[in-house]
């Protein structure tokens, strides 16, 4: 079968679901598919946006792809690719890369890339330390934004001080600073990320040429055993489990008991209970500033906002401590395995020149790789949680003035519409007339909520448009796992008679067990010990449930996706990038996961 002439459904063949047309039209014009988009390849970004997106939450795609494109196209000048375009249909986000194919342009961009990227590689530690300070400064600025106030009268002290600016203007100022800070955060996010992927891809390509039989997973294991801040929240939960046993309060942590019930009980346990609560306070600031999702949805609250996720992991960890098990990630074992692999393959090289190049490339990969996961804690989690909570404050203010029923309704407005509602409120406060929002927004909010609920009932194709000849974007290949091979596999996925699904061999090992198909964060509580997690994408913040599962399978993801990295760090068999696992595998169905070969077999 010649898949080069094949294509996925054209964007124009997909229709807006009946009754949701107005909600679809709410997304800005530059997010809508047009007839010209039928000639391009798109894929559904279920890694970051597995659920339909509300109108406001689309700012996460808008800000991210604006910054990603700037980094790739204008700042570091990746030779073979520009940025990423995005479209939204029925609440689903599709993205497509802009490849550079002209040899002369690739040569020109290569010259620019060498001047820019190599400076970063040569000064990585200094620039990364500088980056961390920039992010902490940005976080501090977000935390320092004033609380929202709209008093009946301007305080007399402000009048006597000759301030000259009324309280309603501050609403606009705070909102614009909130939005600007979020867009700025995404530029920081991508300052190093594509360079990290690029360094790994260079080493990857060298290994594939030098060792034709080497597997993708073996190369990935050469950078396993990383230390990154994204793993720290789970490490804190493990620390708290050990302290609970040491302090003799571990009996308070039981499966199914709410976090609030545990906290209340500990407050009456005297010194030991207070000591554990003190340990909890140490962990919460800053390590519980991590979302239960991947930071792209307003309702994926942080652990600090809702302690359910970390507290759900404590009983299992405490049981292991009681049993004398170590709760440490097998970092040293991974590092030893990494050293052995690097040494074994180095010996196969024929010349000193090859060995020198090999040493330089693996050395660079080890230097840059911690950032690939570490930045997520500061960006997608800590800062994003502050951002959404600040928008929630605006929702509370608007709800208090009757614009809608509850503060969460603000996320049904686009960020442009939120500013319009704020200006409506500012105007009514200034002139004494009632605002127009209470009549305008409630029916729109109801309509958009209904649309999201309807969109969630329907699946969407994994890709759209013609299959590209070559995919050279490092992010698309390493993070999303989109390659010609994976697309060919997706095109063949219509064969329902096949009992095998193929994807990336993310983490070695073979395991059989019942599948637990999880399509949203809210369903994580259904996971039981021994289950094989089947999802669109796993998330590092789900680490407390990794102690329960026997393996993992995802629809999307490459060898450097978060799912693949976390599975390797926890020693779990995993296959990622299957394309259709959540639709082909039934909940409770017995499956076999061969993480070494990248094969999932449906057994029952």
GROMACS .gro file of N, CA and C in nm, residues 69-213:
model
  435
   69UNK      N    1   0.704   2.956   1.803
   69UNK     CA    2   0.742   3.001   1.670
   69UNK      C    3   0.851   3.106   1.674
   70UNK      N    4   0.843   3.197   1.771
   70UNK     CA    5   0.948   3.299   1.783
   70UNK      C    6   1.084   3.234   1.808
   71UNK      N    7   1.087   3.137   1.897
   71UNK     CA    8   1.214   3.071   1.930
   71UNK      C    9   1.269   2.995   1.810
   72UNK      N   10   1.182   2.919   1.743
   72UNK     CA   11   1.227   2.836   1.631
   72UNK      C   12   1.263   2.918   1.508
   73UNK      N   13   1.180   3.015   1.477
   73UNK     CA   14   1.192   3.088   1.350
   73UNK      C   15   1.286   3.207   1.359
   74UNK      N   16   1.276   3.284   1.467
   74UNK     CA   17   1.343   3.414   1.473
   74UNK      C   18   1.461   3.422   1.570
   75UNK      N   19   1.457   3.344   1.676
   75UNK     CA   20   1.560   3.358   1.779
   75UNK      C   21   1.676   3.261   1.754
   76UNK      N   22   1.647   3.132   1.758
   76UNK     CA   23   1.754   3.033   1.739
   76UNK      C   24   1.769   2.988   1.594
   77UNK      N   25   1.667   3.012   1.511
   77UNK     CA   26   1.674   2.979   1.368
   77UNK      C   27   1.703   2.830   1.344
   78UNK      N   28   1.612   2.745   1.389
   78UNK     CA   29   1.626   2.602   1.360
   78UNK      C   30   1.628   2.587   1.208
   79UNK      N   31   1.728   2.520   1.150
   79UNK     CA   32   1.746   2.522   1.003
   79UNK      C   33   1.630   2.467   0.922
   80UNK      N   34   1.569   2.356   0.965
   80UNK     CA   35   1.474   2.287   0.878
   80UNK      C   36   1.328   2.311   0.913
   81UNK      N   37   1.301   2.398   1.009
   81UNK     CA   38   1.162   2.418   1.045
   81UNK      C   39   1.138   2.559   1.097
   82UNK      N   40   1.018   2.608   1.073
   82UNK     CA   41   0.976   2.735   1.131
   82UNK      C   42   0.885   2.701   1.250
   83UNK      N   43   0.780   2.776   1.270
   83UNK     CA   44   0.696   2.752   1.387
   83UNK      C   45   0.583   2.656   1.359
   84UNK      N   46   0.483   2.661   1.448
   84UNK     CA   47   0.368   2.572   1.441
   84UNK      C   48   0.241   2.655   1.428
   85UNK      N   49   0.158   2.620   1.329
   85UNK     CA   50   0.025   2.680   1.315
   85UNK      C   51  -0.075   2.596   1.393
   86UNK      N   52  -0.184   2.658   1.434
   86UNK     CA   53  -0.286   2.584   1.507
   86UNK      C   54  -0.425   2.628   1.464
   87UNK      N   55  -0.519   2.535   1.474
   87UNK     CA   56  -0.660   2.560   1.444
   87UNK      C   57  -0.743   2.487   1.549
   88UNK      N   58  -0.867   2.529   1.564
   88UNK     CA   59  -0.955   2.463   1.660
   88UNK      C   60  -1.089   2.434   1.595
   89UNK      N   61  -1.138   2.312   1.616
   89UNK     CA   62  -1.266   2.272   1.561
   89UNK      C   63  -1.336   2.182   1.662
   90UNK      N   64  -1.459   2.217   1.695
   90UNK     CA   65  -1.534   2.143   1.797
   90UNK      C   66  -1.454   2.131   1.927
   91UNK      N   67  -1.384   2.238   1.960
   91UNK     CA   68  -1.308   2.242   2.084
   91UNK      C   69  -1.176   2.168   2.081
   92UNK      N   70  -1.141   2.106   1.968
   92UNK     CA   71  -1.019   2.025   1.956
   92UNK      C   72  -0.911   2.105   1.884
   93UNK      N   73  -0.790   2.098   1.937
   93UNK     CA   74  -0.679   2.177   1.883
   93UNK      C   75  -0.597   2.091   1.787
   94UNK      N   76  -0.589   2.137   1.663
   94UNK     CA   77  -0.504   2.073   1.562
   94UNK      C   78  -0.385   2.164   1.534
   95UNK      N   79  -0.269   2.103   1.514
   95UNK     CA   80  -0.148   2.181   1.486
   95UNK      C   81  -0.076   2.125   1.364
   96UNK      N   82   0.003   2.212   1.301
   96UNK     CA   83   0.081   2.170   1.184
   96UNK      C   84   0.210   2.250   1.176
   97UNK      N   85   0.317   2.184   1.143
   97UNK     CA   86   0.447   2.250   1.135
   97UNK      C   87   0.471   2.316   1.001
   98UNK      N   88   0.558   2.416   1.001
   98UNK     CA   89   0.600   2.484   0.877
   98UNK      C   90   0.744   2.445   0.846
   99UNK      N   91   0.761   2.357   0.752
   99UNK     CA   92   0.894   2.306   0.720
   99UNK      C   93   0.969   2.400   0.627
  100UNK      N   94   1.101   2.398   0.637
  100UNK     CA   95   1.190   2.469   0.544
  100UNK      C   96   1.250   2.362   0.453
  101UNK      N   97   1.227   2.374   0.324
  101UNK     CA   98   1.273   2.271   0.230
  101UNK      C   99   1.375   2.321   0.129
  102UNK      N  100   1.385   2.453   0.110
  102UNK     CA  101   1.480   2.507   0.012
  102UNK      C  102   1.623   2.495   0.065
  103UNK      N  103   1.712   2.426  -0.008
  103UNK     CA  104   1.849   2.405   0.041
  103UNK      C  105   1.923   2.535   0.072
  104UNK      N  106   1.902   2.637  -0.009
  104UNK     CA  107   1.972   2.764   0.014
  104UNK      C  108   1.924   2.829   0.144
  105UNK      N  109   1.795   2.820   0.168
  105UNK     CA  110   1.741   2.878   0.292
  105UNK      C  111   1.786   2.797   0.414
  106UNK      N  112   1.793   2.666   0.400
  106UNK     CA  113   1.842   2.581   0.509
  106UNK      C  114   1.987   2.618   0.541
  107UNK      N  115   2.066   2.640   0.437
  107UNK     CA  116   2.207   2.677   0.457
  107UNK      C  117   2.217   2.812   0.528
  108UNK      N  118   2.135   2.907   0.486
  108UNK     CA  119   2.136   3.040   0.549
  108UNK      C  120   2.097   3.030   0.696
  109UNK      N  121   1.993   2.952   0.724
  109UNK     CA  122   1.946   2.938   0.862
  109UNK      C  123   2.046   2.858   0.946
  110UNK      N  124   2.116   2.765   0.882
  110UNK     CA  125   2.218   2.687   0.955
  110UNK      C  126   2.328   2.780   1.005
  111UNK      N  127   2.370   2.874   0.922
  111UNK     CA  128   2.473   2.970   0.963
  111UNK      C  129   2.424   3.051   1.084
  112UNK      N  130   2.300   3.097   1.079
  112UNK     CA  131   2.244   3.173   1.191
  112UNK      C  132   2.233   3.085   1.316
  113UNK      N  133   2.187   2.962   1.295
  113UNK     CA  134   2.170   2.869   1.408
  113UNK      C  135   2.302   2.846   1.480
  114UNK      N  136   2.409   2.829   1.406
  114UNK     CA  137   2.539   2.803   1.468
  114UNK      C  138   2.584   2.920   1.555
  115UNK      N  139   2.557   3.041   1.510
  115UNK     CA  140   2.596   3.158   1.589
  115UNK      C  141   2.513   3.172   1.716
  116UNK      N  142   2.390   3.128   1.711
  116UNK     CA  143   2.296   3.149   1.820
  116UNK      C  144   2.293   3.029   1.915
  117UNK      N  145   2.262   2.912   1.860
  117UNK     CA  146   2.247   2.794   1.944
  117UNK      C  147   2.379   2.752   2.009
  118UNK      N  148   2.489   2.759   1.932
  118UNK     CA  149   2.616   2.714   1.987
  118UNK      C  150   2.662   2.802   2.103
  119UNK      N  151   2.623   2.930   2.100
  119UNK     CA  152   2.655   3.016   2.214
  119UNK      C  153   2.581   2.966   2.338
  120UNK      N  154   2.455   2.928   2.320
  120UNK     CA  155   2.379   2.874   2.434
  120UNK      C  156   2.440   2.743   2.483
  121UNK      N  157   2.475   2.655   2.391
  121UNK     CA  158   2.536   2.528   2.432
  121UNK      C  159   2.666   2.553   2.508
  122UNK      N  160   2.745   2.649   2.463
  122UNK     CA  161   2.873   2.677   2.527
  122UNK      C  162   2.862   2.745   2.662
  123UNK      N  163   2.746   2.808   2.688
  123UNK     CA  164   2.727   2.881   2.814
  123UNK      C  165   2.601   2.833   2.886
  124UNK      N  166   2.571   2.707   2.870
  124UNK     CA  167   2.443   2.652   2.915
  124UNK      C  168   2.418   2.674   3.064
  125UNK      N  169   2.513   2.637   3.148
  125UNK     CA  170   2.491   2.645   3.292
  125UNK      C  171   2.465   2.789   3.338
  126UNK      N  172   2.545   2.884   3.287
  126UNK     CA  173   2.528   3.024   3.325
  126UNK      C  174   2.394   3.078   3.277
  127UNK      N  175   2.359   3.048   3.152
  127UNK     CA  176   2.233   3.099   3.098
  127UNK      C  177   2.113   3.032   3.164
  128UNK      N  178   2.129   2.905   3.200
  128UNK     CA  179   2.019   2.836   3.267
  128UNK      C  180   1.997   2.891   3.407
  129UNK      N  181   2.106   2.921   3.479
  129UNK     CA  182   2.093   2.984   3.610
  129UNK      C  183   2.026   3.121   3.597
  130UNK      N  184   2.062   3.193   3.493
  130UNK     CA  185   1.999   3.323   3.466
  130UNK      C  186   1.851   3.305   3.435
  131UNK      N  187   1.818   3.200   3.359
  131UNK     CA  188   1.679   3.170   3.325
  131UNK      C  189   1.598   3.143   3.451
  132UNK      N  190   1.654   3.067   3.543
  132UNK     CA  191   1.579   3.033   3.665
  132UNK      C  192   1.549   3.160   3.745
  133UNK      N  193   1.644   3.253   3.751
  133UNK     CA  194   1.619   3.378   3.822
  133UNK      C  195   1.512   3.461   3.752
  134UNK      N  196   1.511   3.457   3.618
  134UNK     CA  197   1.407   3.528   3.543
  134UNK      C  198   1.269   3.470   3.575
  135UNK      N  199   1.261   3.339   3.582
  135UNK     CA  200   1.132   3.277   3.611
  135UNK      C  201   1.086   3.307   3.753
  136UNK      N  202   1.178   3.303   3.849
  136UNK     CA  203   1.140   3.334   3.987
  136UNK      C  204   1.096   3.480   3.999
  137UNK      N  205   1.162   3.568   3.925
  137UNK     CA  206   1.120   3.709   3.924
  137UNK      C  207   0.980   3.723   3.867
  138UNK      N  208   0.954   3.652   3.758
  138UNK     CA  209   0.822   3.657   3.695
  138UNK      C  210   0.715   3.603   3.790
  139UNK      N  211   0.748   3.495   3.860
  139UNK     CA  212   0.655   3.437   3.957
  139UNK      C  213   0.629   3.536   4.071
  140UNK      N  214   0.734   3.599   4.119
  140UNK     CA  215   0.717   3.697   4.226
  140UNK      C  216   0.631   3.815   4.182
  141UNK      N  217   0.648   3.858   4.057
  141UNK     CA  218   0.567   3.968   4.004
  141UNK      C  219   0.419   3.928   3.998
  142UNK      N  220   0.393   3.804   3.958
  142UNK     CA  221   0.254   3.757   3.953
  142UNK      C  222   0.194   3.750   4.093
  143UNK      N  223   0.272   3.703   4.189
  143UNK     CA  224   0.223   3.693   4.326
  143UNK      C  225   0.200   3.831   4.388
  144UNK      N  226   0.271   3.931   4.338
  144UNK     CA  227   0.262   4.067   4.395
  144UNK      C  228   0.150   4.150   4.333
  145UNK      N  229   0.082   4.099   4.231
  145UNK     CA  230  -0.027   4.176   4.172
  145UNK      C  231  -0.134   4.204   4.278
  146UNK      N  232  -0.184   4.327   4.284
  146UNK     CA  233  -0.279   4.363   4.390
  146UNK      C  234  -0.410   4.284   4.382
  147UNK      N  235  -0.475   4.270   4.496
  147UNK     CA  236  -0.609   4.214   4.498
  147UNK      C  237  -0.704   4.310   4.426
  148UNK      N  238  -0.808   4.255   4.368
  148UNK     CA  239  -0.901   4.337   4.292
  148UNK      C  240  -0.999   4.406   4.386
  149UNK      N  241  -1.013   4.536   4.370
  149UNK     CA  242  -1.105   4.614   4.453
  149UNK      C  243  -1.178   4.716   4.367
  150UNK      N  244  -1.305   4.733   4.394
  150UNK     CA  245  -1.383   4.836   4.327
  150UNK      C  246  -1.477   4.897   4.433
  151UNK      N  247  -1.424   4.988   4.514
  151UNK     CA  248  -1.502   5.043   4.626
  151UNK      C  249  -1.614   5.134   4.577
  152UNK      N  250  -1.709   5.162   4.669
  152UNK     CA  251  -1.817   5.253   4.632
  152UNK      C  252  -1.763   5.391   4.597
  153UNK      N  253  -1.669   5.439   4.678
  153UNK     CA  254  -1.605   5.569   4.654
  153UNK      C  255  -1.453   5.551   4.657
  154UNK      N  256  -1.384   5.627   4.580
  154UNK     CA  257  -1.238   5.627   4.584
  154UNK      C  258  -1.194   5.665   4.726
  155UNK      N  259  -1.103   5.587   4.788
  155UNK     CA  260  -1.059   5.618   4.924
  155UNK      C  261  -1.009   5.762   4.936
  156UNK      N  262  -1.047   5.826   5.045
  156UNK     CA  263  -1.011   5.965   5.067
  156UNK      C  264  -0.860   5.985   5.067
  157UNK      N  265  -0.787   5.885   5.118
  157UNK     CA  266  -0.641   5.896   5.122
  157UNK      C  267  -0.583   5.911   4.983
  158UNK      N  268  -0.642   5.840   4.884
  158UNK     CA  269  -0.595   5.852   4.747
  158UNK      C  270  -0.623   5.992   4.690
  159UNK      N  271  -0.737   6.047   4.729
  159UNK     CA  272  -0.771   6.181   4.682
  159UNK      C  273  -0.674   6.284   4.739
  160UNK      N  274  -0.651   6.276   4.871
  160UNK     CA  275  -0.563   6.373   4.937
  160UNK      C  276  -0.418   6.359   4.889
  161UNK      N  277  -0.383   6.239   4.845
  161UNK     CA  278  -0.246   6.218   4.796
  161UNK      C  279  -0.229   6.267   4.652
  162UNK      N  280  -0.338   6.310   4.592
  162UNK     CA  281  -0.330   6.356   4.454
  162UNK      C  282  -0.297   6.244   4.357
  163UNK      N  283  -0.347   6.125   4.386
  163UNK     CA  284  -0.315   6.009   4.302
  163UNK      C  285  -0.361   6.031   4.158
  164UNK      N  286  -0.478   6.083   4.140
  164UNK     CA  287  -0.524   6.120   4.007
  164UNK      C  288  -0.571   6.007   3.919
  165UNK      N  289  -0.571   5.884   3.968
  165UNK     CA  290  -0.617   5.767   3.891
  165UNK      C  291  -0.716   5.691   3.978
  166UNK      N  292  -0.835   5.669   3.926
  166UNK     CA  293  -0.939   5.602   4.004
  166UNK      C  294  -0.921   5.451   4.005
  167UNK      N  295  -0.992   5.386   4.099
  167UNK     CA  296  -0.976   5.242   4.121
  167UNK      C  297  -1.015   5.159   4.000
  168UNK      N  298  -1.110   5.208   3.919
  168UNK     CA  299  -1.152   5.126   3.805
  168UNK      C  300  -1.040   5.109   3.702
  169UNK      N  301  -0.953   5.207   3.690
  169UNK     CA  302  -0.842   5.193   3.595
  169UNK      C  303  -0.748   5.081   3.637
  170UNK      N  304  -0.733   5.059   3.767
  170UNK     CA  305  -0.641   4.954   3.813
  170UNK      C  306  -0.687   4.816   3.768
  171UNK      N  307  -0.818   4.796   3.752
  171UNK     CA  308  -0.868   4.667   3.703
  171UNK      C  309  -0.809   4.636   3.566
  172UNK      N  310  -0.812   4.734   3.478
  172UNK     CA  311  -0.758   4.714   3.344
  172UNK      C  312  -0.607   4.693   3.349
  173UNK      N  313  -0.540   4.770   3.431
  173UNK     CA  314  -0.395   4.758   3.444
  173UNK      C  315  -0.355   4.620   3.494
  174UNK      N  316  -0.425   4.570   3.596
  174UNK     CA  317  -0.392   4.438   3.652
  174UNK      C  318  -0.421   4.328   3.550
  175UNK      N  319  -0.534   4.341   3.479
  175UNK     CA  320  -0.568   4.239   3.380
  175UNK      C  321  -0.463   4.233   3.269
  176UNK      N  322  -0.425   4.349   3.219
  176UNK     CA  323  -0.327   4.351   3.111
  176UNK      C  324  -0.191   4.301   3.157
  177UNK      N  325  -0.153   4.331   3.280
  177UNK     CA  326  -0.028   4.277   3.333
  177UNK      C  327  -0.036   4.126   3.350
  178UNK      N  328  -0.152   4.078   3.392
  178UNK     CA  329  -0.171   3.933   3.408
  178UNK      C  330  -0.154   3.862   3.274
  179UNK      N  331  -0.218   3.916   3.172
  179UNK     CA  332  -0.212   3.854   3.039
  179UNK      C  333  -0.072   3.867   2.980
  180UNK      N  334  -0.010   3.985   2.994
  180UNK     CA  335   0.126   4.005   2.941
  180UNK      C  336   0.225   3.912   3.007
  181UNK      N  337   0.213   3.893   3.138
  181UNK     CA  338   0.304   3.803   3.209
  181UNK      C  339   0.292   3.660   3.160
  182UNK      N  340   0.170   3.619   3.127
  182UNK     CA  341   0.151   3.482   3.078
  182UNK      C  342   0.216   3.463   2.942
  183UNK      N  343   0.198   3.558   2.852
  183UNK     CA  344   0.264   3.549   2.722
  183UNK      C  345   0.416   3.552   2.739
  184UNK      N  346   0.466   3.632   2.832
  184UNK     CA  347   0.611   3.640   2.855
  184UNK      C  348   0.663   3.507   2.910
  185UNK      N  349   0.586   3.446   2.998
  185UNK     CA  350   0.629   3.317   3.054
  185UNK      C  351   0.657   3.216   2.943
  186UNK      N  352   0.572   3.213   2.840
  186UNK     CA  353   0.591   3.114   2.735
  186UNK      C  354   0.717   3.141   2.654
  187UNK      N  355   0.760   3.265   2.643
  187UNK     CA  356   0.889   3.292   2.578
  187UNK      C  357   1.002   3.234   2.662
  188UNK      N  358   0.994   3.248   2.793
  188UNK     CA  359   1.094   3.186   2.880
  188UNK      C  360   1.090   3.033   2.865
  189UNK      N  361   0.969   2.979   2.856
  189UNK     CA  362   0.951   2.834   2.843
  189UNK      C  363   1.031   2.777   2.727
  190UNK      N  364   1.030   2.849   2.612
  190UNK     CA  365   1.094   2.795   2.492
  190UNK      C  366   1.238   2.844   2.473
  191UNK      N  367   1.290   2.919   2.568
  191UNK     CA  368   1.425   2.972   2.551
  191UNK      C  369   1.528   2.860   2.533
  192UNK      N  370   1.510   2.749   2.603
  192UNK     CA  371   1.605   2.639   2.597
  192UNK      C  372   1.548   2.511   2.537
  193UNK      N  373   1.416   2.499   2.533
  193UNK     CA  374   1.354   2.370   2.507
  193UNK      C  375   1.392   2.309   2.373
  194UNK      N  376   1.378   2.386   2.264
  194UNK     CA  377   1.408   2.330   2.132
  194UNK      C  378   1.556   2.299   2.118
  195UNK      N  379   1.641   2.375   2.188
  195UNK     CA  380   1.785   2.345   2.187
  195UNK      C  381   1.811   2.212   2.256
  196UNK      N  382   1.736   2.186   2.363
  196UNK     CA  383   1.750   2.057   2.431
  196UNK      C  384   1.711   1.943   2.340
  197UNK      N  385   1.597   1.957   2.271
  197UNK     CA  386   1.556   1.854   2.176
  197UNK      C  387   1.658   1.840   2.062
  198UNK      N  388   1.710   1.955   2.015
  198UNK     CA  389   1.806   1.952   1.905
  198UNK      C  390   1.932   1.877   1.940
  199UNK      N  391   1.982   1.899   2.062
  199UNK     CA  392   2.104   1.828   2.105
  199UNK      C  393   2.080   1.678   2.110
  200UNK      N  394   1.963   1.640   2.161
  200UNK     CA  395   1.933   1.497   2.168
  200UNK      C  396   1.914   1.439   2.028
  201UNK      N  397   1.846   1.511   1.939
  201UNK     CA  398   1.824   1.460   1.804
  201UNK      C  399   1.954   1.442   1.728
  202UNK      N  400   2.051   1.531   1.752
  202UNK     CA  401   2.182   1.517   1.687
  202UNK      C  402   2.251   1.390   1.733
  203UNK      N  403   2.247   1.365   1.863
  203UNK     CA  404   2.306   1.242   1.917
  203UNK      C  405   2.228   1.121   1.865
  204UNK      N  406   2.097   1.133   1.860
  204UNK     CA  407   2.011   1.024   1.812
  204UNK      C  408   2.048   0.987   1.668
  205UNK      N  409   2.062   1.089   1.582
  205UNK     CA  410   2.095   1.063   1.441
  205UNK      C  411   2.233   1.000   1.427
  206UNK      N  412   2.328   1.045   1.509
  206UNK     CA  413   2.463   0.987   1.506
  206UNK      C  414   2.455   0.838   1.539
  207UNK      N  415   2.382   0.804   1.646
  207UNK     CA  416   2.373   0.665   1.689
  207UNK      C  417   2.306   0.578   1.584
  208UNK      N  418   2.201   0.631   1.520
  208UNK     CA  419   2.131   0.553   1.419
  208UNK      C  420   2.222   0.521   1.299
  209UNK      N  421   2.311   0.616   1.268
  209UNK     CA  422   2.403   0.594   1.156
  209UNK      C  423   2.519   0.503   1.197
  210UNK      N  424   2.571   0.525   1.318
  210UNK     CA  425   2.687   0.447   1.363
  210UNK      C  426   2.650   0.305   1.404
  211UNK      N  427   2.529   0.288   1.460
  211UNK     CA  428   2.485   0.158   1.510
  211UNK      C  429   2.348   0.127   1.447
  212UNK      N  430   2.344   0.077   1.325
  212UNK     CA  431   2.218   0.060   1.252
  212UNK      C  432   2.112  -0.023   1.326
  213UNK      N  433   2.155  -0.114   1.413
  213UNK     CA  434   2.060  -0.201   1.480
  213UNK      C  435   2.011  -0.146   1.614
   0.00000   0.00000   0.00000
